[in-house]
């Protein structure tokens, strides 16, 4: 299964209208890929841009209201275009609009996953976007790259292709004539900040720095990520064939679906504990799976109940891990610093978030 994310900047022409030429060729490529037996989920931006082109406002609206209104008008326009183009290849499409909230609760998350599974098993291509009409502030994804990462993680996709309007991640500032696209990024690579200045569209929110962070995180969970230029001819098929186009984030060993879900829950932790240096080192050891034992916990910063998600921080306040507590903070208080007690967070329910800071 492959998740393909198409950015606003790929879908729009120089005047901000939907670029039908590009959209047509992307749909053709997706149809070809699908006919080879691959399951595909499309994450498409472009609603806000499409709505903005459609309607000249008569009243003064604030930034949020404008975005809501344009998205509400633009999303069906965008879907209509996709539907029309995919119909020519006898492919059914479905619309799924999500907010960040939909990924937070595990039960809800599993319901959403079931919906995707059912659509895929019926050979339908789900077309996903943020529910921009109702997603305001804390309900919002950082950008659609984050949404695409969440969908790829949720579905355990083999790969995520991020199609944007630049050729990939550059080794230096892309405006520098010497700048070259990095063909492959290994799991332990650290970002250089130069590529962050890559151009972004006026309607989309994503930038290369967030793409880089999200891609590395996904690759560390076992999903390969490719960033490539969606305006280039035959780009999806070329990436699929493994040609040297764009930037490929090499994946690490696959991790469980629980861990993939956990990896994106950092803002929903209810409690926080501080661990000593020994516990920190044990958790961060790359090759050994470690649970968090109460002997390594030195303090409880905010209380929590059994089953809550909790942040694990070091003495300097850096978040190093996140996991599900096997008991509440009242029980932990009795075990603090003691040997031979049940793990506070079992390894299967723990993810290291250290590299994200
Ligand atoms: N969901 C927004 C749209 O459809 C785009 C968000 C983004 O650019 O990442 O216009």
XYZ file of C-alpha atoms and ligand atoms in Angstrom:
367
model
C 0.000 0.000 0.000
C 1.227 3.454 -0.898
C 0.080 6.816 0.422
C 0.562 9.653 -2.062
C 0.417 13.209 -0.787
C -0.081 15.997 -3.299
C 0.592 19.564 -2.188
C -1.342 22.683 -3.131
C 1.719 23.975 -4.979
C 1.646 20.933 -7.293
C -2.059 21.245 -8.016
C -2.208 24.939 -8.723
C -0.989 26.947 -11.684
C 0.732 30.344 -11.501
C -2.602 32.108 -10.939
C -3.691 29.826 -8.082
C -6.275 27.920 -10.165
C -6.333 24.127 -10.204
C -3.810 23.021 -12.810
C -5.906 20.534 -14.772
C -2.938 19.370 -16.863
C -0.998 18.267 -13.790
C -4.070 16.815 -12.113
C -4.867 14.763 -15.219
C -1.374 13.283 -15.482
C -1.239 12.524 -11.744
C -4.561 10.692 -11.941
C -3.314 8.751 -14.980
C -0.191 7.677 -13.114
C -2.151 6.670 -10.027
C -4.512 4.642 -12.207
C -1.527 2.854 -13.786
C -0.044 2.106 -10.394
C -3.357 0.840 -9.137
C -3.780 -1.452 -12.132
C -0.496 -3.116 -11.170
C -2.268 -4.274 -7.993
C -1.031 -1.601 -5.582
C -3.491 -0.180 -3.024
C -3.410 3.607 -2.954
C -4.541 6.335 -0.594
C -4.357 9.889 -1.862
C -3.896 12.801 0.529
C -4.662 15.923 -1.428
C -4.401 19.566 -0.453
C -5.863 22.299 -2.586
C -9.277 22.948 -1.024
C -8.476 26.411 0.309
C -6.821 27.455 -2.953
C -9.715 26.131 -5.047
C -12.289 27.943 -2.879
C -10.402 31.195 -2.980
C -10.491 31.173 -6.771
C -14.187 30.446 -6.746
C -15.608 33.250 -4.639
C -14.918 36.942 -4.180
C -15.889 37.865 -0.646
C -18.399 40.642 -0.073
C -17.820 40.990 3.692
C -14.647 41.452 5.707
C -13.779 38.143 7.322
C -10.889 37.277 9.583
C -8.127 34.887 8.536
C -9.712 31.819 10.125
C -13.193 32.519 8.735
C -11.772 33.015 5.252
C -9.921 29.714 5.415
C -13.023 27.898 6.645
C -15.197 29.395 3.988
C -12.782 28.795 1.127
C -12.154 25.223 2.212
C -15.879 24.493 2.514
C -16.407 25.765 -1.032
C -13.169 24.456 -2.522
C -13.207 20.890 -1.164
C -16.243 19.695 -3.183
C -14.852 21.495 -6.256
C -11.558 19.645 -5.864
C -13.250 16.304 -5.272
C -15.503 16.827 -8.260
C -12.416 17.200 -10.452
C -10.762 14.095 -9.028
C -13.972 12.108 -9.335
C -14.426 13.096 -12.949
C -10.817 12.196 -13.851
C -10.780 8.880 -11.976
C -14.113 7.884 -13.520
C -12.395 7.877 -16.898
C -10.232 5.031 -15.546
C -13.247 3.261 -13.998
C -11.987 3.995 -10.513
C -14.237 4.952 -7.615
C -12.996 7.534 -5.164
C -14.165 8.385 -1.649
C -13.716 11.509 0.408
C -12.371 11.387 3.953
C -11.963 14.622 5.878
C -10.137 14.415 9.195
C -9.078 16.609 12.084
C -6.209 16.004 14.472
C -8.722 14.976 17.108
C -9.688 11.955 15.005
C -6.225 10.454 15.521
C -6.037 11.046 19.261
C -8.431 8.535 20.744
C -7.279 4.991 19.973
C -10.816 3.640 19.634
C -11.762 6.386 17.223
C -8.495 5.853 15.366
C -9.293 2.170 14.913
C -12.780 3.015 13.567
C -11.175 5.328 11.046
C -8.672 2.626 10.084
C -11.525 0.186 9.504
C -13.183 2.634 7.156
C -9.982 2.953 5.098
C -9.572 -0.830 5.061
C -13.137 -1.336 3.829
C -12.698 1.225 1.053
C -9.411 -0.317 -0.065
C -10.829 -3.816 -0.053
C -13.570 -2.561 -2.411
C -10.908 -1.103 -4.714
C -11.872 2.470 -3.942
C -9.223 5.187 -3.686
C -9.753 7.235 -0.507
C -8.949 10.917 -1.065
C -8.087 12.502 2.254
C -7.817 16.110 3.324
C -7.937 17.988 6.564
C -11.461 19.036 7.499
C -10.424 22.671 7.106
C -13.962 23.974 7.482
C -14.070 22.984 11.148
C -10.393 22.489 12.043
C -9.301 25.573 13.922
C -6.188 26.041 16.078
C -5.602 22.981 18.224
C -7.706 20.773 15.970
C -5.427 21.566 13.069
C -2.584 19.475 11.693
C 0.680 21.356 11.256
C 0.087 20.771 7.555
C -1.102 18.035 5.214
C 2.333 16.381 5.393
C 1.579 15.592 9.020
C -1.850 14.258 8.048
C -0.284 12.088 5.322
C 2.276 10.769 7.828
C -0.485 9.864 10.265
C -2.492 8.089 7.582
C 0.582 6.172 6.366
C 1.410 5.169 9.951
C -2.170 4.202 10.739
C -2.459 1.998 7.662
C 1.030 0.510 7.940
C 1.753 1.649 4.372
C 4.872 0.417 2.576
C 5.704 3.918 1.461
C 4.637 7.534 1.490
C 5.299 9.678 -1.572
C 5.246 13.410 -0.880
C 4.790 15.310 -4.106
C 5.784 18.935 -3.899
C 7.054 21.679 -6.227
C 10.774 21.151 -5.540
C 12.925 18.198 -6.559
C 13.603 16.939 -3.021
C 15.706 17.830 0.009
C 18.724 19.922 -0.987
C 22.179 19.692 0.553
C 22.324 23.473 0.832
C 20.052 26.427 0.204
C 18.094 25.526 -2.972
C 18.655 29.010 -4.426
C 22.393 28.286 -4.461
C 23.335 27.178 -8.040
C 25.594 24.498 -6.530
C 22.725 22.992 -4.513
C 22.074 19.320 -5.149
C 19.203 17.056 -4.176
C 20.174 14.485 -1.543
C 19.283 11.109 -3.061
C 19.048 9.158 0.179
C 18.725 10.061 3.840
C 19.689 7.481 6.416
C 17.783 7.017 9.667
C 20.462 8.687 11.820
C 20.878 11.806 9.618
C 20.602 15.183 11.312
C 18.920 18.032 9.467
C 20.844 20.969 8.090
C 18.698 24.084 8.237
C 19.469 25.318 4.737
C 16.753 23.399 2.984
C 14.078 24.996 5.161
C 14.029 28.017 2.897
C 12.552 26.118 -0.007
C 9.590 27.958 -1.548
C 6.103 27.246 -0.299
C 2.818 28.105 -1.937
C 0.661 30.937 -0.735
C -2.248 28.618 0.116
C -0.493 25.577 1.519
C 1.109 25.438 4.955
C 3.904 22.892 4.591
C 7.622 23.608 4.343
C 10.659 21.420 3.807
C 11.725 21.461 7.469
C 8.472 19.869 8.645
C 8.571 17.426 5.720
C 12.056 16.370 6.792
C 11.100 15.821 10.440
C 7.951 13.908 9.606
C 9.713 11.775 6.984
C 12.482 10.791 9.375
C 9.999 9.848 12.046
C 7.993 7.732 9.638
C 11.113 6.049 8.250
C 12.137 5.191 11.811
C 8.787 3.404 12.183
C 9.454 1.273 9.112
C 7.785 3.276 6.326
C 9.871 4.510 3.412
C 9.273 8.143 2.459
C 10.018 9.821 -0.863
C 9.940 13.530 -1.506
C 9.771 14.353 -5.204
C 8.637 17.003 -7.650
C 4.988 16.365 -8.542
C 5.196 18.598 -11.607
C 7.761 16.323 -13.305
C 6.477 13.941 -15.981
C 5.794 10.357 -14.921
C 7.094 11.087 -11.428
C 4.941 8.589 -9.488
C 5.872 5.691 -11.736
C 9.541 6.661 -11.707
C 9.623 6.782 -7.923
C 7.796 3.461 -7.790
C 10.325 1.863 -10.131
C 13.072 2.986 -7.751
C 14.686 5.466 -10.143
C 16.990 8.042 -8.600
C 14.513 10.912 -8.482
C 13.829 12.999 -5.391
C 14.950 12.191 -1.867
C 14.435 8.752 -0.386
C 14.304 8.289 3.406
C 15.562 4.808 4.033
C 13.373 2.964 6.508
C 14.339 1.135 9.663
C 12.873 -2.174 10.785
C 9.098 -2.117 10.947
C 7.477 -1.353 14.288
C 4.111 -2.429 15.674
C 0.909 -0.575 14.869
C 0.581 0.488 18.513
C 3.991 2.156 18.302
C 3.058 3.873 15.043
C 0.023 5.338 16.757
C 1.980 6.301 19.866
C 4.631 8.076 17.839
C 2.165 10.830 16.984
C 0.525 11.284 20.354
C 3.073 13.576 22.008
C 0.638 16.404 22.563
C -1.987 14.246 24.202
C 0.061 12.995 27.164
C -1.768 13.402 30.476
C 1.123 12.885 32.914
C 4.844 13.493 33.149
C 7.634 11.721 35.020
C 11.302 12.634 35.415
C 13.886 9.867 35.068
C 17.511 9.643 36.159
C 20.475 9.456 33.783
C 20.706 5.644 34.024
C 17.095 5.143 32.940
C 17.538 7.713 30.178
C 20.574 5.897 28.781
C 18.779 2.545 28.991
C 15.807 3.901 27.050
C 17.951 5.561 24.403
C 20.112 2.521 23.643
C 19.466 2.014 19.935
C 19.680 -1.753 19.791
C 18.042 -2.850 23.028
C 14.355 -2.761 23.822
C 13.873 -1.362 27.324
C 10.782 -0.804 29.450
C 10.711 2.055 31.953
C 11.098 0.712 35.483
C 10.129 2.747 38.563
C 13.679 2.404 39.923
C 14.748 4.946 37.271
C 11.962 7.438 38.005
C 12.944 10.278 40.320
C 9.824 12.426 40.357
C 6.239 12.796 39.179
C 5.679 16.156 37.542
C 1.996 15.759 36.750
C -0.365 13.057 37.928
C -1.954 10.387 35.760
C -4.139 7.310 35.902
C -3.530 3.736 34.790
C -3.699 3.611 30.970
C -2.933 7.316 30.480
C -0.240 8.411 28.047
C 2.688 9.964 29.876
C 5.758 11.915 28.848
C 9.140 10.791 30.147
C 11.537 13.678 30.617
C 15.128 14.019 31.767
C 16.571 16.379 34.378
C 16.877 19.185 31.866
C 13.224 18.906 30.909
C 13.785 17.300 27.480
C 11.085 14.860 26.508
C 12.795 11.574 25.753
C 9.944 9.099 25.508
C 6.207 8.679 25.563
C 4.211 5.673 26.638
C 1.168 4.170 28.263
C 1.285 3.921 32.067
C 0.629 0.456 33.485
C -0.487 2.043 36.771
C -1.374 5.487 38.084
C 0.887 8.065 39.715
C -0.483 7.214 43.198
C 0.888 3.665 42.849
C 4.099 4.927 41.281
C 4.728 7.097 44.326
C 5.103 3.946 46.441
C 7.503 2.394 43.921
C 9.678 5.459 43.189
C 13.351 4.493 43.054
C 12.576 0.907 44.131
C 13.933 -2.217 42.467
C 11.916 -5.288 41.531
C 8.634 -3.522 40.720
C 6.476 -3.863 37.623
C 7.526 -1.592 34.718
C 5.749 1.759 34.653
C 5.733 1.635 30.836
C 6.110 -1.662 29.047
C 8.410 -1.597 26.010
C 5.566 -2.487 23.619
C 3.780 0.715 24.636
C 6.767 3.032 24.637
C 8.255 5.166 21.896
C 11.415 7.232 21.984
C 10.707 10.822 21.017
C 14.169 12.154 21.854
C 15.320 12.548 18.238
C 12.356 14.821 17.475
C 13.513 17.646 19.744
N -5.781 21.326 3.812
C -5.319 22.489 3.101
C -6.042 22.599 1.752
O -6.643 21.661 1.310
C -3.829 22.449 2.826
C -2.951 22.277 4.038
C -1.467 22.211 3.639
O -1.074 22.921 2.738
O -0.704 21.449 4.194
O -5.997 23.642 1.142
